[in-house]
Tab-separated table of C-alpha atoms in Angstrom:
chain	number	residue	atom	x	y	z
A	1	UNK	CA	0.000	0.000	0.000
A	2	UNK	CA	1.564	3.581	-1.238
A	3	UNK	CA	-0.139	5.909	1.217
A	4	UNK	CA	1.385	8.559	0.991
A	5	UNK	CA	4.525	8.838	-0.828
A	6	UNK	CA	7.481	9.264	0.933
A	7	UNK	CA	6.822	9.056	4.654
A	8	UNK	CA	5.556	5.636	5.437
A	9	UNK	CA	8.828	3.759	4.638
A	10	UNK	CA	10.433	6.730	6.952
A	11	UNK	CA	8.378	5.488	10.059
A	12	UNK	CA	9.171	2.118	9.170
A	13	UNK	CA	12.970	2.768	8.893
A	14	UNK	CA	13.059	4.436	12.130
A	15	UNK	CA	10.931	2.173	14.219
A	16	UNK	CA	12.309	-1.126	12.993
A	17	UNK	CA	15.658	0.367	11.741
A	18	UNK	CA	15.726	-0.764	8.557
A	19	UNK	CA	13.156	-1.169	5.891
A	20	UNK	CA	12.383	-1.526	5.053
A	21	UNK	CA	13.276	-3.094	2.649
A	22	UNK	CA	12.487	0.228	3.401
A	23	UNK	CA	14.603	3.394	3.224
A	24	UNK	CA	14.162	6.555	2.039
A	25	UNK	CA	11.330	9.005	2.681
A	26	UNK	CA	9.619	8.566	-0.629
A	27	UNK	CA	10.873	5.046	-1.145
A	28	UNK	CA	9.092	2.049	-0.038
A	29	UNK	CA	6.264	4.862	1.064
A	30	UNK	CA	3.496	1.831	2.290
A	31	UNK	CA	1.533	1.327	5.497
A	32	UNK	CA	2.158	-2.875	5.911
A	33	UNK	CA	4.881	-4.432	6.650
A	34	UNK	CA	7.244	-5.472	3.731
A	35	UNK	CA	9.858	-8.122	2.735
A	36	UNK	CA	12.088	-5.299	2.329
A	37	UNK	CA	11.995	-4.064	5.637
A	38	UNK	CA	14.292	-6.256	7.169
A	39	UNK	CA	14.080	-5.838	10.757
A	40	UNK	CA	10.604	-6.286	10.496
A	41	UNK	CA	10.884	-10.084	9.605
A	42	UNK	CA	12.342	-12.723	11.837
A	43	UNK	CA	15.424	-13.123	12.458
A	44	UNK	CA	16.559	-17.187	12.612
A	45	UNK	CA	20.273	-18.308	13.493
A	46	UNK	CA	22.451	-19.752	11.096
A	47	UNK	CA	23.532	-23.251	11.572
A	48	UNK	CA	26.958	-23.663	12.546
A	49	UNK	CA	28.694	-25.637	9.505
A	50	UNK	CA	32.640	-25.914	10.011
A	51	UNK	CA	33.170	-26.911	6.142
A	52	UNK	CA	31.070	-23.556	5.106
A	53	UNK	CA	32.315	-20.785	7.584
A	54	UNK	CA	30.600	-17.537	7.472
A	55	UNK	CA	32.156	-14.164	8.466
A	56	UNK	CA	29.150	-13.327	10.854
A	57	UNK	CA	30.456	-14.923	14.894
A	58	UNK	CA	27.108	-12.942	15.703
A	59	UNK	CA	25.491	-15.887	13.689
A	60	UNK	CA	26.243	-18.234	16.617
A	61	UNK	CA	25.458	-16.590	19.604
A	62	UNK	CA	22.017	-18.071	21.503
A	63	UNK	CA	21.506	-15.325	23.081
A	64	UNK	CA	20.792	-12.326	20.842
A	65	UNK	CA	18.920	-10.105	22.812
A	66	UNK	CA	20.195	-6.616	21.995
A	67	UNK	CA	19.354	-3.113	22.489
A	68	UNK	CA	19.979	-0.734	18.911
A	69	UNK	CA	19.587	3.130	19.884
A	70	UNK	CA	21.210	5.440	17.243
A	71	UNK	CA	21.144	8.650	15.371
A	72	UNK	CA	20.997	7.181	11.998
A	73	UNK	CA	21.436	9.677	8.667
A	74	UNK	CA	19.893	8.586	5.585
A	75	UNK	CA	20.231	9.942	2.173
A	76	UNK	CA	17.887	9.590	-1.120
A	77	UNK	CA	16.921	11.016	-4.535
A	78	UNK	CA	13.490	12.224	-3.311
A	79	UNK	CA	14.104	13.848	-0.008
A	80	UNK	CA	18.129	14.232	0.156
A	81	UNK	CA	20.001	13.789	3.955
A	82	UNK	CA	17.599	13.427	6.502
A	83	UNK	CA	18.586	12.553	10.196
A	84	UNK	CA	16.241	9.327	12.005
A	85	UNK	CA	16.464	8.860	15.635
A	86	UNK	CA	15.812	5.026	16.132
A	87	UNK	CA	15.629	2.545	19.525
A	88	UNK	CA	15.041	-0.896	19.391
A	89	UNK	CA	14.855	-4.158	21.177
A	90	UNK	CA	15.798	-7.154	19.442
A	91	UNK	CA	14.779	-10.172	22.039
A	92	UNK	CA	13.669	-14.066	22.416
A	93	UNK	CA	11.206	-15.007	24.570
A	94	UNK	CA	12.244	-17.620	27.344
A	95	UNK	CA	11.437	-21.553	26.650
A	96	UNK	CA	10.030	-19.951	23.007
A	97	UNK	CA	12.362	-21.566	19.961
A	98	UNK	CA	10.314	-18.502	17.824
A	99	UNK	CA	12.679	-16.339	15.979
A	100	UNK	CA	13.429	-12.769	18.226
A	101	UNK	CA	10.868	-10.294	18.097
A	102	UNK	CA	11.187	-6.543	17.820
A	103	UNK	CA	9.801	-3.635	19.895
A	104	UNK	CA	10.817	0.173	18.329
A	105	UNK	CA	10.367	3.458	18.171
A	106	UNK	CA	11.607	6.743	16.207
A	107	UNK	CA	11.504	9.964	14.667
A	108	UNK	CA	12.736	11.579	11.887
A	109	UNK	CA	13.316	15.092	9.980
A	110	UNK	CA	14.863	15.298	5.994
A	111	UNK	CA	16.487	18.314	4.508
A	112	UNK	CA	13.085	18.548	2.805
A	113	UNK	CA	11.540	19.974	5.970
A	114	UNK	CA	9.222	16.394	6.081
A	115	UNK	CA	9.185	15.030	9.571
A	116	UNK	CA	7.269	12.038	11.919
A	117	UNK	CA	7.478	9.390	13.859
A	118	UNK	CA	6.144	5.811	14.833
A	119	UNK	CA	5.751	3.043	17.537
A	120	UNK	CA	5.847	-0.599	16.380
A	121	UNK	CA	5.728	-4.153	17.627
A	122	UNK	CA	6.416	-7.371	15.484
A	123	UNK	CA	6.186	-10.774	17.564
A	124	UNK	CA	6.566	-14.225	16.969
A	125	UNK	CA	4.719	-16.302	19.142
A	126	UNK	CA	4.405	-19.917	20.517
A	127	UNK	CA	7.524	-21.339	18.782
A	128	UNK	CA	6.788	-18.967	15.729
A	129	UNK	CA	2.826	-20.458	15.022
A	130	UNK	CA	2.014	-16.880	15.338
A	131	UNK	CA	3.176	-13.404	13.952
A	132	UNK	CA	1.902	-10.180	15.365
A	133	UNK	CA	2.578	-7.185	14.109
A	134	UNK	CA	1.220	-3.363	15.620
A	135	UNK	CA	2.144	-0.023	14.446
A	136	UNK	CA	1.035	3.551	14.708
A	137	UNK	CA	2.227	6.951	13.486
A	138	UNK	CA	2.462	10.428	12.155
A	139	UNK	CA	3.930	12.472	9.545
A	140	UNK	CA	4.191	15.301	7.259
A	141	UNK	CA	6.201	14.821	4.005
A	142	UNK	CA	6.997	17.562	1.095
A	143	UNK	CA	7.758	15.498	-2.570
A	144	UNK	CA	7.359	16.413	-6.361
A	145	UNK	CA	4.691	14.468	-8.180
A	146	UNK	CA	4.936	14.004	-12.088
A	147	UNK	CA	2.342	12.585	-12.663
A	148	UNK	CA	1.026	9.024	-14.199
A	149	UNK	CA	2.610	7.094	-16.829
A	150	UNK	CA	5.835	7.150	-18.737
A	151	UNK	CA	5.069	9.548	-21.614
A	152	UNK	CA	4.429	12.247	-18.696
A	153	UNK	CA	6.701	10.967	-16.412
A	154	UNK	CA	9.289	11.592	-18.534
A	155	UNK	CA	8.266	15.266	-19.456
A	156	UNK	CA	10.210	15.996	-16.169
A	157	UNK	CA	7.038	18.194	-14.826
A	158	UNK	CA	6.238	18.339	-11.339
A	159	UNK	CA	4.317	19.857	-8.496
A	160	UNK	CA	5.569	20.141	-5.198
A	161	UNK	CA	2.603	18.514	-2.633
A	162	UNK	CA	2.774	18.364	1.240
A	163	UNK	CA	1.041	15.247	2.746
A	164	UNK	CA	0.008	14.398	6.144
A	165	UNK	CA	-0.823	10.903	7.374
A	166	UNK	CA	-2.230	9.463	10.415
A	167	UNK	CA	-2.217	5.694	10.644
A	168	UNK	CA	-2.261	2.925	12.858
A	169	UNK	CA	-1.891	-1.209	11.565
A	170	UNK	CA	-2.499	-4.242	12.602
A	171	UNK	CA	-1.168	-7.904	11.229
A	172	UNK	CA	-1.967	-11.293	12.318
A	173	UNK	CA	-0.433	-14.509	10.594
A	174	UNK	CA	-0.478	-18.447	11.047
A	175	UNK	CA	2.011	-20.531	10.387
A	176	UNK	CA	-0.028	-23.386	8.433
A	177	UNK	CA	2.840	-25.929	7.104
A	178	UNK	CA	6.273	-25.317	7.093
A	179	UNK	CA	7.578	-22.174	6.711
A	180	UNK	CA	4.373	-20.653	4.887
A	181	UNK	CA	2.298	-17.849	6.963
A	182	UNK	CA	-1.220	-17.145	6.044
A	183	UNK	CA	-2.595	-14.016	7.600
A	184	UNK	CA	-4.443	-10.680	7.402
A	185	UNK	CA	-3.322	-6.884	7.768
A	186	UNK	CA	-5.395	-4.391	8.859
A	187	UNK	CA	-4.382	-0.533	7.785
A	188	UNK	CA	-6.261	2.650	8.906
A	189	UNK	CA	-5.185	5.964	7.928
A	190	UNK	CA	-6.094	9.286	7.007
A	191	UNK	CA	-4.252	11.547	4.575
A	192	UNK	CA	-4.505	14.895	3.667
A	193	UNK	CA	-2.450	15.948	0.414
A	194	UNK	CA	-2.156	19.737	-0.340
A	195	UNK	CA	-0.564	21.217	-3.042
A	196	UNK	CA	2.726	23.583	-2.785
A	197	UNK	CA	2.361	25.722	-5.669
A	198	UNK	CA	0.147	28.236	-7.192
A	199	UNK	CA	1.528	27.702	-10.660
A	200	UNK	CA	-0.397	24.399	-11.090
A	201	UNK	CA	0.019	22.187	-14.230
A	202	UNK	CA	-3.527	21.543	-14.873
A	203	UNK	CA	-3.624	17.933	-16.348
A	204	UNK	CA	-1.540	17.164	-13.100
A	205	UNK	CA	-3.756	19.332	-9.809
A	206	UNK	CA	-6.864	16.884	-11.329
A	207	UNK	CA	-4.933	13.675	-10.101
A	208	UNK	CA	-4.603	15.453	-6.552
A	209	UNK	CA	-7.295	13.719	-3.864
A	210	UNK	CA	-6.859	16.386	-1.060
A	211	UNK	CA	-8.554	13.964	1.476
A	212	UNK	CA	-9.541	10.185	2.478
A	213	UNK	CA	-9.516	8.332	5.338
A	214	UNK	CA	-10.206	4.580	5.172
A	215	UNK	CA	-9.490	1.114	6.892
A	216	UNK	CA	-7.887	-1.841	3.985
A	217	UNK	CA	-7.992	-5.219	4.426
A	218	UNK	CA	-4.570	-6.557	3.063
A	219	UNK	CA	-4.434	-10.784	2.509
A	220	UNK	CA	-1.230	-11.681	2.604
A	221	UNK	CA	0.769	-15.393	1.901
A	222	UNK	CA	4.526	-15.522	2.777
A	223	UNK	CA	6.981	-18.710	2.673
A	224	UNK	CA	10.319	-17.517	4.430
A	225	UNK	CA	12.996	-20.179	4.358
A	226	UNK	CA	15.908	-17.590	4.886
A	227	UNK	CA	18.712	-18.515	7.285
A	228	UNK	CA	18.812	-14.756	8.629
A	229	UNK	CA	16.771	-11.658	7.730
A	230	UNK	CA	18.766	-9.152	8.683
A	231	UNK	CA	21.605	-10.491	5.933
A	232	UNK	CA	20.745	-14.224	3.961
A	233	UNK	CA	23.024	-16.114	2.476
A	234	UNK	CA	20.495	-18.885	1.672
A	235	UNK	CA	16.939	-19.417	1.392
A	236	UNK	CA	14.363	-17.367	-0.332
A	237	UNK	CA	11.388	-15.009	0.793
A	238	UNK	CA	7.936	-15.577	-1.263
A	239	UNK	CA	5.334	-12.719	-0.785
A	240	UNK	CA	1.873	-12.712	-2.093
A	241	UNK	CA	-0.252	-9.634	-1.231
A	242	UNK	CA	-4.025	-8.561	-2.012
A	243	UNK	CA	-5.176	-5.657	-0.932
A	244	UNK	CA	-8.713	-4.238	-0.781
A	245	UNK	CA	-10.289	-0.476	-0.928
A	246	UNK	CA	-14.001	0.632	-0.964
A	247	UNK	CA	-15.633	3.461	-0.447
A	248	UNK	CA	-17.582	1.287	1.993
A	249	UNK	CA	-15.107	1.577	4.079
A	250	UNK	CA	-14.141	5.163	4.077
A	251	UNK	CA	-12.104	5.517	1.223
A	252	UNK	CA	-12.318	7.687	-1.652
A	253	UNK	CA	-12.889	5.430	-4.585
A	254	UNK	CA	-12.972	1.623	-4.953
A	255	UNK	CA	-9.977	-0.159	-6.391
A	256	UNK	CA	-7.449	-3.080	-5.381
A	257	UNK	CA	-3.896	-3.712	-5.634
A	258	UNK	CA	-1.911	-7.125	-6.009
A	259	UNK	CA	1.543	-7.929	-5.427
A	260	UNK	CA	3.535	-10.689	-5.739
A	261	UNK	CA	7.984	-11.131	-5.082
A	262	UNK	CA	9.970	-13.888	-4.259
A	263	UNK	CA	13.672	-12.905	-3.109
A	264	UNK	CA	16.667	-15.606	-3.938
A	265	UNK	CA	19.695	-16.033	-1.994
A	266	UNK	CA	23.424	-18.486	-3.116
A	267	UNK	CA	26.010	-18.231	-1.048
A	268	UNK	CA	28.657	-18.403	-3.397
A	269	UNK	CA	31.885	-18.861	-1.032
A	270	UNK	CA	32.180	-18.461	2.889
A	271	UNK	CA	31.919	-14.330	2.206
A	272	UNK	CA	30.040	-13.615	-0.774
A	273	UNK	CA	26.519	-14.088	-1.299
A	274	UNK	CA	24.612	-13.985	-5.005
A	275	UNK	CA	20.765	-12.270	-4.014
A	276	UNK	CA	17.716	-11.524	-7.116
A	277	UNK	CA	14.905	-10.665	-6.468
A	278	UNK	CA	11.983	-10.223	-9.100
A	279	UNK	CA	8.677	-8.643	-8.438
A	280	UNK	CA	5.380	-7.677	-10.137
A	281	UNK	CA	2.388	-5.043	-8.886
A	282	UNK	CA	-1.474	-5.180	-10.563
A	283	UNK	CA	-3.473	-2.265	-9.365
A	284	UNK	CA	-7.035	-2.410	-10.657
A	285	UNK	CA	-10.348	0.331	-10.290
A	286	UNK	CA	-10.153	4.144	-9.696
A	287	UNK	CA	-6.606	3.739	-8.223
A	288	UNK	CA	-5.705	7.496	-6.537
A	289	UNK	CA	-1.939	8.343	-7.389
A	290	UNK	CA	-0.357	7.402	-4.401
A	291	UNK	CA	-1.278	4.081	-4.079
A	292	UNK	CA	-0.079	3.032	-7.659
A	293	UNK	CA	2.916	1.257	-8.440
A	294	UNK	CA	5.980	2.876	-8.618
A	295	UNK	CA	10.106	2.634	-9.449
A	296	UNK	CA	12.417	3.722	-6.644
A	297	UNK	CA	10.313	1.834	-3.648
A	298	UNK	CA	12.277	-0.349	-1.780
A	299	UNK	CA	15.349	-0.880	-3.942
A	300	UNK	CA	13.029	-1.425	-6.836
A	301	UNK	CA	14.645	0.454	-8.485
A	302	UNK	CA	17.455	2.217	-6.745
A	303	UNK	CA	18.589	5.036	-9.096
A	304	UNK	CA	15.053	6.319	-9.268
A	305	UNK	CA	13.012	9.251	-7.383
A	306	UNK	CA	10.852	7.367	-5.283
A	307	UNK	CA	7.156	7.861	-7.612
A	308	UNK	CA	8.363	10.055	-10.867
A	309	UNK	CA	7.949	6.978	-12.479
A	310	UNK	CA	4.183	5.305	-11.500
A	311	UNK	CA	1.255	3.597	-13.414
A	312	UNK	CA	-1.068	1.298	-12.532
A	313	UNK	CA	1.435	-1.891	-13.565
A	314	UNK	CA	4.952	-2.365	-13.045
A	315	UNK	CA	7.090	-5.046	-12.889
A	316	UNK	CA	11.359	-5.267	-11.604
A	317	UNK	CA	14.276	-7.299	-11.476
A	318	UNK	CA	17.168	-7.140	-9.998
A	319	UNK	CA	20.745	-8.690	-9.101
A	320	UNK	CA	22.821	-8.046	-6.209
A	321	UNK	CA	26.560	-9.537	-5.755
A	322	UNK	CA	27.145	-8.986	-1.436
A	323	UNK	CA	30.544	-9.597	-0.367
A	324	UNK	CA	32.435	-9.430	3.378
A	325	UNK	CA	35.967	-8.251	3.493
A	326	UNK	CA	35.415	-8.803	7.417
A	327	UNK	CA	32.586	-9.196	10.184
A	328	UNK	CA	31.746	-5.793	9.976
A	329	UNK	CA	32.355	-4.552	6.384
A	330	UNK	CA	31.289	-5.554	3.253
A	331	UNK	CA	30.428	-4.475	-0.464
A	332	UNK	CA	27.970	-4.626	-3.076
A	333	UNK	CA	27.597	-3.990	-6.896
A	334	UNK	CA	23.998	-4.178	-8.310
A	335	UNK	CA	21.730	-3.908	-11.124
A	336	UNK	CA	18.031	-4.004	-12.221
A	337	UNK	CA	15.389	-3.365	-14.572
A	338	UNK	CA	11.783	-3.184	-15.233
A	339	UNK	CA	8.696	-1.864	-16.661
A	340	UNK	CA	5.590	0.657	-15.893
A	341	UNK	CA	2.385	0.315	-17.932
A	342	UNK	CA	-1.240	1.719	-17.734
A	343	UNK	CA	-2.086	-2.291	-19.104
A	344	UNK	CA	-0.759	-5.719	-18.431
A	345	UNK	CA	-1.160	-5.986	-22.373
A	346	UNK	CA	0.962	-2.427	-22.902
A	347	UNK	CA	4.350	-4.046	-21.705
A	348	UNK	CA	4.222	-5.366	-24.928
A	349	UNK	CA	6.471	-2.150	-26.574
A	350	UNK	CA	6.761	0.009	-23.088
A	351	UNK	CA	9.858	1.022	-22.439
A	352	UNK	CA	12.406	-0.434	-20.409
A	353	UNK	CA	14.115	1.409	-17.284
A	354	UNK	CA	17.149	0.051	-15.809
A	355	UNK	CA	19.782	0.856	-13.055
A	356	UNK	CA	23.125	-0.409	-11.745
A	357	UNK	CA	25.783	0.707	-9.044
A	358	UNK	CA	27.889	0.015	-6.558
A	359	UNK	CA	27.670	-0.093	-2.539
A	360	UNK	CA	29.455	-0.502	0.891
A	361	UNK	CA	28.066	-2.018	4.158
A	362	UNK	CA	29.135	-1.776	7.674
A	363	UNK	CA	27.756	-3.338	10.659
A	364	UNK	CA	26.324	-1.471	13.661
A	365	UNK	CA	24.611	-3.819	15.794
A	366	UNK	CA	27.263	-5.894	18.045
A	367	UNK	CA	24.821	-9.324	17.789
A	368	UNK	CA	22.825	-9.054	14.807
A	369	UNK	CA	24.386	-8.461	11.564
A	370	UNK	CA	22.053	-5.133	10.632
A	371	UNK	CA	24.164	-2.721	8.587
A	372	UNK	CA	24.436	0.921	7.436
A	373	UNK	CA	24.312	0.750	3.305
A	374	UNK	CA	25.655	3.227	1.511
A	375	UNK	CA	24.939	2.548	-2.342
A	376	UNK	CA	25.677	5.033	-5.376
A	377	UNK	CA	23.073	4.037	-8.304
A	378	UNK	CA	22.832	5.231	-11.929
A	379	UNK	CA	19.561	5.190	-13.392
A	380	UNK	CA	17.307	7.929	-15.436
A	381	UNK	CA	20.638	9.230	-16.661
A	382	UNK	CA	21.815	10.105	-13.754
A	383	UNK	CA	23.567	9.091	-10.486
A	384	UNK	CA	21.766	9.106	-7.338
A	385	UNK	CA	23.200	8.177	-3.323
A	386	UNK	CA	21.432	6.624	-0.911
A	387	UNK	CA	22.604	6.422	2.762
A	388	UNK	CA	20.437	4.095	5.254
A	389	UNK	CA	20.189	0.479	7.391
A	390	UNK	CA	19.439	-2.616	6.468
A	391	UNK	CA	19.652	-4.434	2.927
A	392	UNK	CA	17.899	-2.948	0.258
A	393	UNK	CA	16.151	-7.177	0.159
């Protein structure tokens, strides 16, 4: 769910420091949690295996409970440095062989004068049968929007808008066979969108809602058989997602939006790890412009401002090479590509935007491998830095 561009993913970063799958404040802009948000998903220890040593020691430990409290700075096309103020518990619960569970909090401000905060909770339960997620927060974001589809997109137009959001979330999932949750998110919010400018585009101010509130039912499959979340180096991540708005139920027009990923991870020698990850996003009905699909949003694609590219169907690929040179640095080099059309049927001949770069990780957390990224991206002809925690899947 895109509600409102840029801030969401901000909240997330902050209050489970990372992602989400997460990371800028226009990128991975959604109300539920996300794959890409990795210190929102479990985190499982990786099997000792003398004839495949890993770099991580942290790996090994049994007892992982950690406190993570740190200014962290964050850089991105769409809102430039920004400064997040994050604390976090990272703990297992006793005689419970669940995965840790997290308990944050946070705030942050950008150089864009957008600012908020949010409280959030994701347990696993009764050796990991249950996941429970709860979340809650404010913001106020300033971001250009260009508009829908590619032709206009690429006309390089844009309004400034300031948004405001007020949510709160709920998720609930079962663990029905091995590995493979089943489960329901509930999101409430209400966002107000006002626009920056009085010198207006006018085929652009009639895509501005200026209000909704609404509560969305999101369905939601995963199959997680990843040895860590915070950094793989085997398993995979499957995430199915359908998501429901009506006017029914508050919102401004009816429409739904499906998504569907499935991350890949090889560890190709004791340090280096091969990751993909390919994705697709089907929104369908009177879809407002916030909640369409979009390049940019958690890592897909990096090299992008988070929404100048958005249309009602998109789908991405990308590669990412990870390497350690020792526990507590490491590089990257990456690349992707994908497609935005108004049509399943209008990929046929739409064109093709792709991105590639380069990036360097260091760890911050003394028992759980979560790192600061710093990646430099070219994409959209030009280069673009991003500076925040956690993977970018």
């Amino acid at each position: 769910m895109r509600k409102s561009l840029s801030l969401i993913v901000l909240i997330w970063m902050i209050s489970f420091s990372a992602e989400a799958q997460q990371s800028s404040a226009e990128e991975d802009t959604r109300l539920h949690w996300d794959e890409s948000s990795n210190l929102l998903d479990d985190e499982k220890a990786l099997p000792v295996n003398a004839a495949q040593p890993t770099p991580f020691n942290a790996f090994h430990k049994k007892d992982q409970n950690e406190f993570v409290i740190a200014p962290i700075p964050f850089l991105n096309p769409s809102q430039g440095w920004g400064l997040a103020l994050m604390a976090q518990y990272i703990f297992t619960l006793k005689d419970d062989d669940s995965p840790p569970s997290i308990v944050g909090g946070g705030a942050f401000y950008t150089e864009k004068h957008s600012y908020g905060g949010g409280l959030a909770y994701s347990g696993k339960l009764a050796n990991d049968e249950w996941r429970v997620g709860l979340a809650l927060g404010k913001a106020t974001v300033f971001y250009d929007f260009y508009g829908v589809g590619y032709d206009q997109n690429k006309q390089d137009i844009s309004i400034p808008l300031k948004q405001e959001v007020d949510f709160a979330g709920l998720r609930l999932m079962k663990q029905v066979t091995n590995k493979l949750f089943l489960g329901i998110e509930l999101i409430g919010a209400e966002i107000t969108t006002n626009i920056e400018s009085e010198n207006i585009p006018g085929v652009l101010a009639e895509e501005i809602v200026a209000k909704t509130d609404f509560i969305a039912p999101n369905l939601k499959a995963e199959r997680d058989t990843r040895n860590d979340s915070f950094y793989p180096t085997e398993g995979s991540l499957f995430d199915l997602q359908a998501e429901f708005h009506s006017e029914e139920l508050h919102d401004n027009s009816t429409y739904q939006t499906y998504k569907i990923s499935w991350n890949q991870y090889l560890q190709m020698a004791p340090f280096s790890v091969f990751a993909y990850r390919l994705m697709a996003r089907f929104a369908y009905g009177e879809v407002p412009f916030y909640s369409l699909s979009m390049f940019g949003q958690g890592g897909d694609l990096r090299g992008y401002e988070t929404g100048k590219y958005r249309d009602k169907m998109m789908w991405a690929a990308q590669t990412e090479y990870r390497y350690r040179f020792t526990d507590r640095w490491g590089g990257v080099a990456f690349a992707g590509a994908g497609q935005l059309a108004p049509k399943v049927s209008d990929f046929d001949g739409a064109a093709f935007l792709g991105s590639g770069g380069l990036g360097v990780r260091f760890q911050i957390a003394e028992k759980n491998p979560v790192d600061f990224r710093f990646d430099t991206a070219y994409g959209d002809q030009k280069v673009s830095y991003y500076f925040s925690v956690g993977q970018a899947f």
